[in-house]
Coordinates of C-alpha atoms in Angstrom, one line a residue:
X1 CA 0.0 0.0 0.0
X2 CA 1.2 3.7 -0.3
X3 CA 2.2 5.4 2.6
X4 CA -0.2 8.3 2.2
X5 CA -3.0 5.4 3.1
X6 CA -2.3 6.5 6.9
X7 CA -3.3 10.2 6.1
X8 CA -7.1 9.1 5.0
X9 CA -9.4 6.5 6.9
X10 CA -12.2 5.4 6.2
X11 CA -15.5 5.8 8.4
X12 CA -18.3 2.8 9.3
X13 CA -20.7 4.6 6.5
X14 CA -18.0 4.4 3.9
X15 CA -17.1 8.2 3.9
X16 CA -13.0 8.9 3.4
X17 CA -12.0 11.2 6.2
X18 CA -8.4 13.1 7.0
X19 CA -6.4 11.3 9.7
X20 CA -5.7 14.5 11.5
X21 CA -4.4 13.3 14.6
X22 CA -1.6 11.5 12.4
X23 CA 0.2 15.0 12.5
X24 CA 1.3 14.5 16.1
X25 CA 4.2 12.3 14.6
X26 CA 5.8 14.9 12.6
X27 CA 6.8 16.6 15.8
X28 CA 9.7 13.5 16.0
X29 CA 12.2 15.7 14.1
X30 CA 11.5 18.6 16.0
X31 CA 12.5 16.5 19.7
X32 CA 16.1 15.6 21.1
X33 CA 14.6 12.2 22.5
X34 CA 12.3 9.5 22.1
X35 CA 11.0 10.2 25.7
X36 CA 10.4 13.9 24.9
X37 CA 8.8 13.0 21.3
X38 CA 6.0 11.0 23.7
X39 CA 5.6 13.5 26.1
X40 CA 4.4 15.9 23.0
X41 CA 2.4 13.3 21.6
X42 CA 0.7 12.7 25.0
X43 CA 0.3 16.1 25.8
X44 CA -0.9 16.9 22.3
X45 CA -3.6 13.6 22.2
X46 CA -4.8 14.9 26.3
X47 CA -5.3 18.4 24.9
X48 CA -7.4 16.9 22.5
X49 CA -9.6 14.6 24.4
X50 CA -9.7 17.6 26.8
X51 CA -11.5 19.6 24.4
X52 CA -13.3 17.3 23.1
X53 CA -15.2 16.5 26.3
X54 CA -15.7 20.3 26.7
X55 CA -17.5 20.8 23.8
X56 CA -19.7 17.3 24.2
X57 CA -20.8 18.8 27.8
X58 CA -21.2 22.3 26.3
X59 CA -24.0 20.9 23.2
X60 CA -25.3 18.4 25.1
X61 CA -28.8 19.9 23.9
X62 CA -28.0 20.6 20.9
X63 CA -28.3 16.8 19.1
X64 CA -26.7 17.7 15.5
X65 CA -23.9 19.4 17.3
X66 CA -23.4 17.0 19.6
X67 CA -23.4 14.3 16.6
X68 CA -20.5 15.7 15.6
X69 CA -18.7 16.0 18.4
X70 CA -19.4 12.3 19.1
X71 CA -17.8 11.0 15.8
X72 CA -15.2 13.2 16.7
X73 CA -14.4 11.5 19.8
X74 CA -14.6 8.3 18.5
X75 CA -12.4 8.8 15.9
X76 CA -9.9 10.0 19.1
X77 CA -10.4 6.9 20.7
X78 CA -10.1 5.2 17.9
X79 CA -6.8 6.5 16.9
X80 CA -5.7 5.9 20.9
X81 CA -6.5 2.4 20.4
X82 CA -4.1 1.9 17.6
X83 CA -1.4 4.3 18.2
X84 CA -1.6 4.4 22.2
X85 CA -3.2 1.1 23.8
X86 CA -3.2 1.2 27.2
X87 CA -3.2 4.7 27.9
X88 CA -6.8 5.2 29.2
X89 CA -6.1 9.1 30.8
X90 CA -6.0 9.6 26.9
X91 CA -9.7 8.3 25.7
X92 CA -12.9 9.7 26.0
X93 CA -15.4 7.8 28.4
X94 CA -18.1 6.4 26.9
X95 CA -20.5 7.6 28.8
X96 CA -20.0 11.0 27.3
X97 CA -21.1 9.5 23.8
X98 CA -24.3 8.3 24.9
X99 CA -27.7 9.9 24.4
X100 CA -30.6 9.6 26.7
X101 CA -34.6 10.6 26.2
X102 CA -35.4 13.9 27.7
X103 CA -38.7 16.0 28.0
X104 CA -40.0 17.7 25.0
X105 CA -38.7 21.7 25.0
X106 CA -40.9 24.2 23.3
X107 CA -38.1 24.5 20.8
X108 CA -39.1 21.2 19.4
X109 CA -42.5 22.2 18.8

């Protein structure tokens, strides 16, 4: 396979998406050590999942918002899985990714 396959995945509806969170490698060149390249990648990733969670909170209400934020954060977790297993401080919990039944706001009327 090429090696640009690892820029673009592909989602569970078939969609081709940029593996953005791939960039966090390219700061190897710019680190005097292999310990300090992971403590950018970790810091970068925990940045990441830290907004991420913010903004799930934050549209909670707001469903096609929230949508989005949800794919985001499984596409995070995701890439965790592959590139970082084991390191659970840096995934998203689940429970944040899960929508519950609420009363009907005059907004949906």
């Amino acid at each position: 396979m090429a090696p640009q396959t690892a820029k673009v995945l592909i989602d569970t509806d078939g969609r081709w998406f940029l593996n953005y969170l791939n960039t966090i490698f390219k700061y190897y060149t710019q680190c005097s050590n292999e310990y300090e390249f992971e403590r950018v990648q970790y810091a970068l990733l925990l940045r990441h999942k830290n907004k991420l969670e913010e903004m799930l909170c934050a549209h909670s209400t707001n469903m096609r918002v929230w949508d989005k934020y949800v794919w985001t954060a499984n596409y995070h977790n995701y890439f965790c899985d592959i590139h970082f297993n084991g390191e659970k401080d840096l995934k998203i919990d689940k429970k944040l990714l899960l929508s519950w039944p609420r009363n009907i706001k005059s907004r949906d009327l």
